[in-house]
PDB file of C-alpha atoms in Angstrom:
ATOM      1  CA  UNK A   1     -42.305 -32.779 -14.762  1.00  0.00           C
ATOM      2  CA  UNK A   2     -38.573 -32.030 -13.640  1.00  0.00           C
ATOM      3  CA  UNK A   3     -38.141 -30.376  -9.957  1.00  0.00           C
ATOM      4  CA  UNK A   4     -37.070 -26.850 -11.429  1.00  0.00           C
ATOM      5  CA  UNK A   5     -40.102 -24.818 -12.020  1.00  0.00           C
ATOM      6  CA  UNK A   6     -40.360 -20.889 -13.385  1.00  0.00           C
ATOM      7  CA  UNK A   7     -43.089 -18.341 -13.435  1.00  0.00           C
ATOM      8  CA  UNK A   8     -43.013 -14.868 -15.068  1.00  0.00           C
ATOM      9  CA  UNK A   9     -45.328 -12.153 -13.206  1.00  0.00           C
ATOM     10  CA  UNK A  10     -45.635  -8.311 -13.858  1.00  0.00           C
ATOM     11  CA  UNK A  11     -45.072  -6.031 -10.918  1.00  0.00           C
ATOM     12  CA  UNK A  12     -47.113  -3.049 -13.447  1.00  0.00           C
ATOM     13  CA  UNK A  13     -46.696   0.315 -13.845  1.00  0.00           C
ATOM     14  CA  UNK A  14     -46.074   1.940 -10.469  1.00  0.00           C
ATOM     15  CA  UNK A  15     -44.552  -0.715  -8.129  1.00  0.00           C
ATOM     16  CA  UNK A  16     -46.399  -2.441  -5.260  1.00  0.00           C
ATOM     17  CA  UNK A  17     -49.714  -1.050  -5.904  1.00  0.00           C
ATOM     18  CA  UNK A  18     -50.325  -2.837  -9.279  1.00  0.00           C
ATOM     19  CA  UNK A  19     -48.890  -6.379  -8.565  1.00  0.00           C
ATOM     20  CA  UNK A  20     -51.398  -8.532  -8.008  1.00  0.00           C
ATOM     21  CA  UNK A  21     -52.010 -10.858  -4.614  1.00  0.00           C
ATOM     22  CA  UNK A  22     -51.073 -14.218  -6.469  1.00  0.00           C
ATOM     23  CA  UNK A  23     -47.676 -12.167  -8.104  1.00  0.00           C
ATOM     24  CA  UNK A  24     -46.225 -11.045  -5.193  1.00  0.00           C
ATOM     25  CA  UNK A  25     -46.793 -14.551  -3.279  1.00  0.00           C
ATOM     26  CA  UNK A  26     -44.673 -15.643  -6.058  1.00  0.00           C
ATOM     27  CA  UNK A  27     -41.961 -13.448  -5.468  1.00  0.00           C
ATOM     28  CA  UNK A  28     -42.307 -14.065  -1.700  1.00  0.00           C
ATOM     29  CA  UNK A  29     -41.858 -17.951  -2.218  1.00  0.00           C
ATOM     30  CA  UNK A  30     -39.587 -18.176  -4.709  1.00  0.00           C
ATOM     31  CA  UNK A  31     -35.692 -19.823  -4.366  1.00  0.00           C
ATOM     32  CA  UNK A  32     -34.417 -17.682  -6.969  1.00  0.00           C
ATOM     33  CA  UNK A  33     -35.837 -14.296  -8.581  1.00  0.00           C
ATOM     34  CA  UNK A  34     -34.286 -12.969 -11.825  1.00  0.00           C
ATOM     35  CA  UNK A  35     -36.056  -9.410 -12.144  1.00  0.00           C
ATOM     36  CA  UNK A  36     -35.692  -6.179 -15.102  1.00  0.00           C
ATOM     37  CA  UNK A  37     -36.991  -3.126 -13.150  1.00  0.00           C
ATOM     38  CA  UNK A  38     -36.715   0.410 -14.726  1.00  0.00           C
ATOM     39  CA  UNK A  39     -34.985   1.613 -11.507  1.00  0.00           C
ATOM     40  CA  UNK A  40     -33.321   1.439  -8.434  1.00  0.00           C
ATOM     41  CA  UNK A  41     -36.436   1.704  -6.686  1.00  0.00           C
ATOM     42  CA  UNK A  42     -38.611  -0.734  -8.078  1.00  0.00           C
ATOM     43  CA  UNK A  43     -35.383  -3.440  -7.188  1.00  0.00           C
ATOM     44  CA  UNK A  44     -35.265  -2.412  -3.632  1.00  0.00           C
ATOM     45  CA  UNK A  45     -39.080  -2.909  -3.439  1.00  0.00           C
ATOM     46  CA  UNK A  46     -38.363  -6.180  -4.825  1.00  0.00           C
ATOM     47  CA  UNK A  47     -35.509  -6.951  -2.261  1.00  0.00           C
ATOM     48  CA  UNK A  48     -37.948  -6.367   0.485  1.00  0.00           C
ATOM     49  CA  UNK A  49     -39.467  -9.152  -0.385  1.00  0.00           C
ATOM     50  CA  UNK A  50     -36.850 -11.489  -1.406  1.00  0.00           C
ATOM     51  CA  UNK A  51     -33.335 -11.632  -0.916  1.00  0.00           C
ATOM     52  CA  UNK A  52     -32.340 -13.919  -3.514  1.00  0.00           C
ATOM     53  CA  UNK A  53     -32.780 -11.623  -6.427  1.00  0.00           C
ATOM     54  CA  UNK A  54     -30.417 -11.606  -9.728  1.00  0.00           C
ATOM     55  CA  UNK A  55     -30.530  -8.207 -11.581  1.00  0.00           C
ATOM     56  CA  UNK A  56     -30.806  -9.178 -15.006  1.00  0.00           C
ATOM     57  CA  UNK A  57     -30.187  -5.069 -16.032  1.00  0.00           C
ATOM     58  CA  UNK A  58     -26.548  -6.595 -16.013  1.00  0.00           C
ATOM     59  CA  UNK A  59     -26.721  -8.045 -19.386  1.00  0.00           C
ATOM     60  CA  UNK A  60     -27.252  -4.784 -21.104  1.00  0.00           C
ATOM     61  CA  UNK A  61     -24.561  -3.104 -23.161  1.00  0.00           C
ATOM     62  CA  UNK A  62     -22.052  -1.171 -20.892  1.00  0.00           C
ATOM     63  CA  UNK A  63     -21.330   2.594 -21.730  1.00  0.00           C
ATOM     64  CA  UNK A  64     -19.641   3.180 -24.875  1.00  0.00           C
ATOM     65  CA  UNK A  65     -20.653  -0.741 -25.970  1.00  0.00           C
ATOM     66  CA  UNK A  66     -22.461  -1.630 -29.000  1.00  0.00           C
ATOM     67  CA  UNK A  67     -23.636  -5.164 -28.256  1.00  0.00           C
ATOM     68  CA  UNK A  68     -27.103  -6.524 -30.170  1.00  0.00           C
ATOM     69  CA  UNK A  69     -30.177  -6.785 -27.377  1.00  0.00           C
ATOM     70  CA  UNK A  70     -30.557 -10.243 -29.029  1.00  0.00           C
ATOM     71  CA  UNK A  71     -27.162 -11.277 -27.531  1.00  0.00           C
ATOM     72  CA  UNK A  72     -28.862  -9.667 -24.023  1.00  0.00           C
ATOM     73  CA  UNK A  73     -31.619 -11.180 -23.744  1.00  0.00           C
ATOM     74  CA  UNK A  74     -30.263 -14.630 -24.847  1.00  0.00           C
ATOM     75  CA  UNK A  75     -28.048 -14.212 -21.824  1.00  0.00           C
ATOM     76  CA  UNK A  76     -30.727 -12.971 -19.896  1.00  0.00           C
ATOM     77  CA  UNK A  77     -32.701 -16.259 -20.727  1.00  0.00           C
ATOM     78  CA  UNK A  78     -29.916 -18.208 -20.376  1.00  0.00           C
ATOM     79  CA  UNK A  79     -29.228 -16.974 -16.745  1.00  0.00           C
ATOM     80  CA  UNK A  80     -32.958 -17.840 -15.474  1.00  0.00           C
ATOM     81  CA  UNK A  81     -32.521 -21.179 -17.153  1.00  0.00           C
ATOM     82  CA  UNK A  82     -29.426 -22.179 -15.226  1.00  0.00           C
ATOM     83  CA  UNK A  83     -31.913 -22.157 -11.813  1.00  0.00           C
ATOM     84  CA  UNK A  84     -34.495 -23.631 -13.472  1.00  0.00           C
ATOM     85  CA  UNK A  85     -32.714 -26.475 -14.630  1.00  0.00           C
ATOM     86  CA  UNK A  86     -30.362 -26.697 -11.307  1.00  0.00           C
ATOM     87  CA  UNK A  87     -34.291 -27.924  -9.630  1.00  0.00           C
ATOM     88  CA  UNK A  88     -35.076 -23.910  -8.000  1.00  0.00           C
ATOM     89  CA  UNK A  89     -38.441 -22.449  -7.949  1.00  0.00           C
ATOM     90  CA  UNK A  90     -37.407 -19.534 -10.041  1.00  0.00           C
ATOM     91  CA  UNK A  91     -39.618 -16.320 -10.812  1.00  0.00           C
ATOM     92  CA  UNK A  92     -38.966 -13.810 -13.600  1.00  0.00           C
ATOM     93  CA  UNK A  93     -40.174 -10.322 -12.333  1.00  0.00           C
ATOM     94  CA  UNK A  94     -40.239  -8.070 -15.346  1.00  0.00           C
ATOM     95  CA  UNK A  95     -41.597  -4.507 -15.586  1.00  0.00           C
ATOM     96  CA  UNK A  96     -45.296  -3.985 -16.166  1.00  0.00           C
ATOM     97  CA  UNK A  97     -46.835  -6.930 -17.924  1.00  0.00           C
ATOM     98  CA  UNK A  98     -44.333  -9.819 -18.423  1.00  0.00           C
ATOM     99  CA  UNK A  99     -46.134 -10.674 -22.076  1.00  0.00           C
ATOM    100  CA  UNK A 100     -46.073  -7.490 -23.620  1.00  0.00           C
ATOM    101  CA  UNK A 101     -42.874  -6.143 -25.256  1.00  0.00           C
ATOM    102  CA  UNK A 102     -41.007  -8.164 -22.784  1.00  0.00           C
ATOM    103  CA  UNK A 103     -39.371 -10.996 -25.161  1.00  0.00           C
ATOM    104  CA  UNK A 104     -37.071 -13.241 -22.356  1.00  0.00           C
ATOM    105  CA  UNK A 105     -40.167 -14.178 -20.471  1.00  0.00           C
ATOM    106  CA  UNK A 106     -41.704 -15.938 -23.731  1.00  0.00           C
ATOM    107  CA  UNK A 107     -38.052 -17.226 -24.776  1.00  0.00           C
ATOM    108  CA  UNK A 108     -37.502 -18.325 -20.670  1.00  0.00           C
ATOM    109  CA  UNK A 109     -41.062 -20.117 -20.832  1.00  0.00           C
ATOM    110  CA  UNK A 110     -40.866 -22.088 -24.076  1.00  0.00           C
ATOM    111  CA  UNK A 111     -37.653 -22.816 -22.926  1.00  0.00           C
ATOM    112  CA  UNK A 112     -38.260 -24.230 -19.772  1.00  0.00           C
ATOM    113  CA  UNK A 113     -41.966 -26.041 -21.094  1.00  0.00           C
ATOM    114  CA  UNK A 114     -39.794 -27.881 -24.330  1.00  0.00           C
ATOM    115  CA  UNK A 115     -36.936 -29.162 -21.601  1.00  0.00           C
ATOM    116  CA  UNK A 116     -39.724 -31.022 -19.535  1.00  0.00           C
ATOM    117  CA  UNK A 117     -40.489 -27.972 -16.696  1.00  0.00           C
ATOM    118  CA  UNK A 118     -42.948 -26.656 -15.581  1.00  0.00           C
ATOM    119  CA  UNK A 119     -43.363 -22.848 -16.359  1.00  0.00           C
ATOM    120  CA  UNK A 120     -46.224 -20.214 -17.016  1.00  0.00           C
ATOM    121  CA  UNK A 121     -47.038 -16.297 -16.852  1.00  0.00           C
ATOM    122  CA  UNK A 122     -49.004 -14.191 -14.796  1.00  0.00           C
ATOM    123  CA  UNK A 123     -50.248 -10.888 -16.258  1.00  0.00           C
ATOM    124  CA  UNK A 124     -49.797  -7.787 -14.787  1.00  0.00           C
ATOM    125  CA  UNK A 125     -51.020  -4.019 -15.502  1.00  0.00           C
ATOM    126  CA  UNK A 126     -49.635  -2.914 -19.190  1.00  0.00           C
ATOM    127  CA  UNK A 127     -48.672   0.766 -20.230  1.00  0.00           C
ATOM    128  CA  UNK A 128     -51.886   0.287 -22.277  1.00  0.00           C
ATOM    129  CA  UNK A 129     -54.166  -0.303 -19.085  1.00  0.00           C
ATOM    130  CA  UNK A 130     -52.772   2.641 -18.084  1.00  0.00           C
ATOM    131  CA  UNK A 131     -53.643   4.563 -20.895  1.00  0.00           C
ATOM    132  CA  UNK A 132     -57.114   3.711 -21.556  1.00  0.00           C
ATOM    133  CA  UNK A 133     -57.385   4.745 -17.889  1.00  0.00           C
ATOM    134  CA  UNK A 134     -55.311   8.029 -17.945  1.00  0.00           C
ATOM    135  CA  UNK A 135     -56.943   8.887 -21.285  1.00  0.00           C
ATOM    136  CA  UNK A 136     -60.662   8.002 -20.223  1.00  0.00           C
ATOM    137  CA  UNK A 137     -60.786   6.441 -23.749  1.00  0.00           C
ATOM    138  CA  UNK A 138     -63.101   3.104 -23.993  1.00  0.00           C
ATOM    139  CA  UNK A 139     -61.638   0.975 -26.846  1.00  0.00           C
ATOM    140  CA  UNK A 140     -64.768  -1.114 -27.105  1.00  0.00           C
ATOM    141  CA  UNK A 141     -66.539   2.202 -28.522  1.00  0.00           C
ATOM    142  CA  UNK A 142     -64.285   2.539 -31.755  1.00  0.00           C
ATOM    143  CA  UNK A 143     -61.925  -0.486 -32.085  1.00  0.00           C
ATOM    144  CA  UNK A 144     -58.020  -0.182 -31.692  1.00  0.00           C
ATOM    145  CA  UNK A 145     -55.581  -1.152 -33.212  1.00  0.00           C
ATOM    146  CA  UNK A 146     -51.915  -1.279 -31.507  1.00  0.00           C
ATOM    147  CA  UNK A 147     -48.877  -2.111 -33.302  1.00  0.00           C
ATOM    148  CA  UNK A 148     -44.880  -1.536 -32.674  1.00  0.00           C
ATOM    149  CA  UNK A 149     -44.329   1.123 -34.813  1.00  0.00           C
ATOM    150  CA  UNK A 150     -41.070  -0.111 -36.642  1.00  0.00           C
ATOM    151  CA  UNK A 151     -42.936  -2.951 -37.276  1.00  0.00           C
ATOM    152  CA  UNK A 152     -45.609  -0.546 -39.340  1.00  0.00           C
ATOM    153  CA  UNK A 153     -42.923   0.837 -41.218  1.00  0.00           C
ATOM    154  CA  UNK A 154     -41.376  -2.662 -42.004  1.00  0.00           C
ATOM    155  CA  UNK A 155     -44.679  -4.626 -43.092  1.00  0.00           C
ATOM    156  CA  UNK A 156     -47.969  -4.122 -44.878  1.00  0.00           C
ATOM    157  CA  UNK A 157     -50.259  -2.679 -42.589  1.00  0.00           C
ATOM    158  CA  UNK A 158     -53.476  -1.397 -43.312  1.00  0.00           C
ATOM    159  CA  UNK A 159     -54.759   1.162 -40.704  1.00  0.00           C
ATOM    160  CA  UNK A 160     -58.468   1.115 -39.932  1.00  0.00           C
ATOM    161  CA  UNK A 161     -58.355   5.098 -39.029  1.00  0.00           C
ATOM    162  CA  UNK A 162     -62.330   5.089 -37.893  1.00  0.00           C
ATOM    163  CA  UNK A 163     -60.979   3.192 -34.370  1.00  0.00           C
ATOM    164  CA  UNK A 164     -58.013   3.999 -32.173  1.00  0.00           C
ATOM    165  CA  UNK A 165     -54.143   2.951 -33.491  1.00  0.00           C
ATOM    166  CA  UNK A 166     -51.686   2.682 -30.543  1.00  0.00           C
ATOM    167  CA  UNK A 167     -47.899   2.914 -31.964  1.00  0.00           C
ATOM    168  CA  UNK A 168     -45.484   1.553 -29.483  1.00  0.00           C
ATOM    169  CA  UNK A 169     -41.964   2.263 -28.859  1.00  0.00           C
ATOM    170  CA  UNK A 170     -42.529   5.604 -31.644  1.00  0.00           C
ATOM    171  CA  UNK A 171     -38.816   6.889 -29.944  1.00  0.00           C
ATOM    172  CA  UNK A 172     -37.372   3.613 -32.166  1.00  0.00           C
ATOM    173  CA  UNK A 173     -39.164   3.787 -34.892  1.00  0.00           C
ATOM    174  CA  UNK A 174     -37.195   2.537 -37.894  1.00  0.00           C
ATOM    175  CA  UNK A 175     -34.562   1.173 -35.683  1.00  0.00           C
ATOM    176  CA  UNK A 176     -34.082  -2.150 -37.241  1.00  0.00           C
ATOM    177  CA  UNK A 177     -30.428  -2.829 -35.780  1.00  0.00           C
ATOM    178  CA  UNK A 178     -31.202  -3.868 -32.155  1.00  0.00           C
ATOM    179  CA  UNK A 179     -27.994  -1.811 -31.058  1.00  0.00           C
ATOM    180  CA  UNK A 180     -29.619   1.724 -30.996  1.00  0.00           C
ATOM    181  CA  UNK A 181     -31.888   3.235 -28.433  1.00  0.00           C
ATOM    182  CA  UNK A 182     -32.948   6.302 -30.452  1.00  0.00           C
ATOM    183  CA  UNK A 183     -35.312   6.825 -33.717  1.00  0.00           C
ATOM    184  CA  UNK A 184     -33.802   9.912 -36.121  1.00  0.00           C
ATOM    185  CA  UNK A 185     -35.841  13.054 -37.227  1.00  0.00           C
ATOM    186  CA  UNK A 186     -35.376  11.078 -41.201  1.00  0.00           C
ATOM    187  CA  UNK A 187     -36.865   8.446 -39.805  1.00  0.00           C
ATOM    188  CA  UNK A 188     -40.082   9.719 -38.135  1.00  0.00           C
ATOM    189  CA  UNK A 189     -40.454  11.468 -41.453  1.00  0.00           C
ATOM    190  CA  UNK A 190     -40.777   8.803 -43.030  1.00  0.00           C
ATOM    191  CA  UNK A 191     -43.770   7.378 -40.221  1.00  0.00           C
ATOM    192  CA  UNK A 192     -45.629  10.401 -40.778  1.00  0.00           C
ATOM    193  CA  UNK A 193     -45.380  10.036 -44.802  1.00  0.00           C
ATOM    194  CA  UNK A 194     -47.241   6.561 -44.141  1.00  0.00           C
ATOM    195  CA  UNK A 195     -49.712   7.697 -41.925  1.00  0.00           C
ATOM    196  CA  UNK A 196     -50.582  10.423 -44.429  1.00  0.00           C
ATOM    197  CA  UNK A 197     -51.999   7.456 -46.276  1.00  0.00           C
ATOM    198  CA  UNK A 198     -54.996   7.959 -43.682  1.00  0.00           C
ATOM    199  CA  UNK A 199     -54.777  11.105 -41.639  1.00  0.00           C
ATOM    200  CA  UNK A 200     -54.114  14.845 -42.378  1.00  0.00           C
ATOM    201  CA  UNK A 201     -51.362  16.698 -41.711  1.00  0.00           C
ATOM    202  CA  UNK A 202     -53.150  18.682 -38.552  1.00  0.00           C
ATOM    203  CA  UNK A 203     -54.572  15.320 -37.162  1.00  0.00           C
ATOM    204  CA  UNK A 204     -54.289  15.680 -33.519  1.00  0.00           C
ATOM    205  CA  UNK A 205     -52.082  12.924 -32.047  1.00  0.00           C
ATOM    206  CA  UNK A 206     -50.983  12.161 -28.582  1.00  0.00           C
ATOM    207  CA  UNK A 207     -48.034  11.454 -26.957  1.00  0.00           C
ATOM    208  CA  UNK A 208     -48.306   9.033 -24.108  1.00  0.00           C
ATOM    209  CA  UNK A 209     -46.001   8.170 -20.890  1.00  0.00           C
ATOM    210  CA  UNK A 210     -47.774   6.568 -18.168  1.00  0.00           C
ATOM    211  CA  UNK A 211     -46.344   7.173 -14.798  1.00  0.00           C
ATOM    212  CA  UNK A 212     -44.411   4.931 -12.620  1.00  0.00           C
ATOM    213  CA  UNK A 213     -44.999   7.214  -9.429  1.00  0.00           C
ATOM    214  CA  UNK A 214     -48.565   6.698  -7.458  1.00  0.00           C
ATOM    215  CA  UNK A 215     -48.622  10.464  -6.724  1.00  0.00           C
ATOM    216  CA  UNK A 216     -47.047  11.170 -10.446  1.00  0.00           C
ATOM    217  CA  UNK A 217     -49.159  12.513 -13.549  1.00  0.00           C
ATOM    218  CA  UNK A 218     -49.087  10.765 -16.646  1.00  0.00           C
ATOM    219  CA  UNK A 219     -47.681  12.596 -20.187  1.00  0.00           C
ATOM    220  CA  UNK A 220     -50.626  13.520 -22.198  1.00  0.00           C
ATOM    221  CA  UNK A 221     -49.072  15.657 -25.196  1.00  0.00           C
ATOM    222  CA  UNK A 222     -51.387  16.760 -27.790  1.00  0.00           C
ATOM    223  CA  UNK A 223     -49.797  17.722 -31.641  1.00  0.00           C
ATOM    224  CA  UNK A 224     -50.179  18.222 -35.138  1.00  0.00           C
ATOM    225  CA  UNK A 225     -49.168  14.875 -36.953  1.00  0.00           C
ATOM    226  CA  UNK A 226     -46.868  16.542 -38.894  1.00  0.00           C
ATOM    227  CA  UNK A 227     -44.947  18.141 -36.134  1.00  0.00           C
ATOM    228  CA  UNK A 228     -43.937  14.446 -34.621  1.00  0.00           C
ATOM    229  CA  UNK A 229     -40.578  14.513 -36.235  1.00  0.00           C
ATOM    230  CA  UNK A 230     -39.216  17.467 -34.222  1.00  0.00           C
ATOM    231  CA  UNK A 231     -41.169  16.157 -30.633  1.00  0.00           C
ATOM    232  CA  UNK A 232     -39.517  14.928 -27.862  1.00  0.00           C
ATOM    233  CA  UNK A 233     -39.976  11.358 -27.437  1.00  0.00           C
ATOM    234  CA  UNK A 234     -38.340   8.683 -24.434  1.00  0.00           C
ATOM    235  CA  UNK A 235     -38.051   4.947 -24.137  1.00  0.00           C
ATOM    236  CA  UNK A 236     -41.413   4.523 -22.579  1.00  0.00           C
ATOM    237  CA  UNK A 237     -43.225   7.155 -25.555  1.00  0.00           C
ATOM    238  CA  UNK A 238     -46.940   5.875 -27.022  1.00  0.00           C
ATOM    239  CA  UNK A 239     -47.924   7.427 -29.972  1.00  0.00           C
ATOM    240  CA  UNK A 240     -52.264   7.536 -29.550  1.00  0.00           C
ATOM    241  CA  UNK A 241     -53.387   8.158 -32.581  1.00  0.00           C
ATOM    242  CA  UNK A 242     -57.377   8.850 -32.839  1.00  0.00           C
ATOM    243  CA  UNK A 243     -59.968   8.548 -35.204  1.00  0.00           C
ATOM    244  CA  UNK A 244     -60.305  10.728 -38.039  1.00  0.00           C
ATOM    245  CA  UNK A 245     -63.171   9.613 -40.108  1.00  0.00           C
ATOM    246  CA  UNK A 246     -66.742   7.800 -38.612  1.00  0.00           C
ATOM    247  CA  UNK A 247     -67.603   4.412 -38.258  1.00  0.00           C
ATOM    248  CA  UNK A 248     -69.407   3.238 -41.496  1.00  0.00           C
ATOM    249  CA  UNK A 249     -72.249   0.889 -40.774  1.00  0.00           C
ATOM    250  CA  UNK A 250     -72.319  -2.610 -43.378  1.00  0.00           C
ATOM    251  CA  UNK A 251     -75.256  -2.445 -44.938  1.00  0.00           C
ATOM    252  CA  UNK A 252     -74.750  -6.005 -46.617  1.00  0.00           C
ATOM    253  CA  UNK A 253     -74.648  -7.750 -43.439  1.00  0.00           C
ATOM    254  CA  UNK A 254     -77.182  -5.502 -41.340  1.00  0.00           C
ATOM    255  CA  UNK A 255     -79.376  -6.776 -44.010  1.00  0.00           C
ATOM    256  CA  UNK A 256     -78.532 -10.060 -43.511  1.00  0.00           C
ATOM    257  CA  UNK A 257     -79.469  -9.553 -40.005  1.00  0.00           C
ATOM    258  CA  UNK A 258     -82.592  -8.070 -41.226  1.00  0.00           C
ATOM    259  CA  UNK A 259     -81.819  -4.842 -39.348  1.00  0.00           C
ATOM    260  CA  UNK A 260     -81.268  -1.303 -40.392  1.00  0.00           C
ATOM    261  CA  UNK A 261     -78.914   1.935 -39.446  1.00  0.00           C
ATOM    262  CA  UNK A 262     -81.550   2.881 -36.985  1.00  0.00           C
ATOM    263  CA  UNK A 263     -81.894  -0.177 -35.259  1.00  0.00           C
ATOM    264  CA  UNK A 264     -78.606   0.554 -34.246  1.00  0.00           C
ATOM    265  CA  UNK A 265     -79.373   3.856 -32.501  1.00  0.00           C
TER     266      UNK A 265
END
C-alpha cells in the first residue's frame, strides 16, 4: 500500500449526536478533512474538531451558473485525491450516511483502492433510519422497497404495492439534466400517472423530512396521491408510500414446505 490513505464516514442526520465513536476518531486524527455539510453549523461542529478542513460546498455552481453536478463532484473527487496521493491521512465527512445518495465518496474510494491506497467507508445514520424511527414503521413486517424516484420514471420498475416503496429525492423527479434543483408540476404528473398502475387516486402518501435539529420535529405530511403535483416538496423530501393491498401468502411453496395459511398465524 502507498502512504496516502482515505476514509469516508457519515456524521448522520443531526450533527454530533449520530456520528459514531470510531467516525469522529477519524475526523479527530486525520491530516486532511474534505467535508459536504448542509450548513454552516454542521462545518463549525466539524472545525471543532479539526482544523484542517476543505469545504468541498465550493465546487457547486455559483448563483446564476448552470454547471453539470457531474463536473462538481469530479472536482470534488479530484480535490480529496490530491491529499491522498500527496501521502495525507485524508477523511471525507459527508452528510448523513457517506454510501447513500452521496456519489464522490464511492468515486473517491475506487479511486484511491485502483491507484494502490488504502481507502474504505464507515456508515453513518441515513434519512431512512430516521424515518423508520420517526414513522414507527417496521420494514421487516411488509417489505420495502426504496428507489430514486427519477430513476422509477426512467426504467422498468415493477412496484410490489403489498410492502412499503420509499421514493427519494421526489422534489427532482424527472430531472434528468444534472443542472436543475427543482422537479415541475408536468413532471410529478407524470409520477403519479405511473403509480396509478398500483394505487388509487386517494391513496394516502407521506411526505417525509427528517430533522437535522436534536430538539427539531420531523415532516410527517399525509395526502391524497393525486394531490402530489401541487405539494410542496424540498431537497431533502421522501415520498413514503404505503401499502394498499395485503400480503398474499404462496400457496405453491407453503406446500412445498408442507405448511398451510394457518401455520402462519
Amino acid at each position: 500500500m502507498k502512504k496516502g490513505s482515505l476514509v469516508c464516514v457519515g456524521t448522520g442526520l443531526q450533527l454530533a449526536g449520530q456520528v459514531t465513536v470510531i467516525g469522529k476518531s477519524y475526523i479527530e486524527g486525520a491530516q486532511q478533512v474534505f467535508s459536504l455539510m448542509p450548513d454552516a453549523y454542521g462545518q463549525r461542529w466539524l472545525e471543532s474538531l479539526n482544523p484542517n478542513i476543505t469545504d468541498l460546498q465550493q465546487f457547486y455552481a455559483k448563483k446564476g451558473e448552470i454547471k453539470n453536478r457531474r463536473i462538481t463532484y469530479e472536482q470534488m473527487t479530484d480535490a480529496i485525491m490530491s491529499s491522498v496521493r500527496a501521502g495525507e491521512r485524508v477523511v471525507g465527512v459527508f452528510y448523513g450516511h457517506p454510501g447513500v445518495f452521496a456519489c464522490v465518496p464511492h468515486m473517491a474510494i475506487s479511486r484511491a483502492k485502483n491507484e494502490g491506497y488504502s481507502a474504505s467507508m464507515e456508515p453513518g445514520i441515513s434519512a431512512e433510519d430516521c424515518l423508520w424511527a420517526d414513522l414507527g414503521i417496521d420494514p421487516g413486517n411488509y417489505g420495502c422497497q426504496s428507489l430514486e424516484a427519477s430513476q422509477l420514471m426512467f426504467f422498468e420498475h415493477h412496484l410490489d404495492n403489498s410492502g412499503y416503496v420509499l421514493l427519494w429525492q421526489i422534489a427532482l423527479a424527472g430531472e434528468h439534466t444534472l443542472t436543475g434543483f427543482a422537479t415541475t408540476q408536468a413532471r410529478l404528473k407524470v409520477l403519479v400517472d405511473l403509480l396509478r398502475q398500483w394505487y388509487p387516486d386517494d391513496h394516502q402518501v407521506c411526505l417525509y423530512e427528517a430533522t437535522n435539529l436534536p430538539i427539531g420535529n420531523c415532516r410527517a405530511e399525509w395526502i391524497d396521491l393525486k394531490d402530489l403535483p401541487e405539494a410542496s416538496l424540498n431537497a431533502i423530501t421522501t415520498l413514503v408510500i404505503p401499502p394498499s393491498r395485503a400480503l398474499q401468502y404462496n400457496l405453491r411453496v407453503l406446500k412445498q414446505l408442507g405448511l398451510t395459511p394457518k401455520d402462519l398465524g
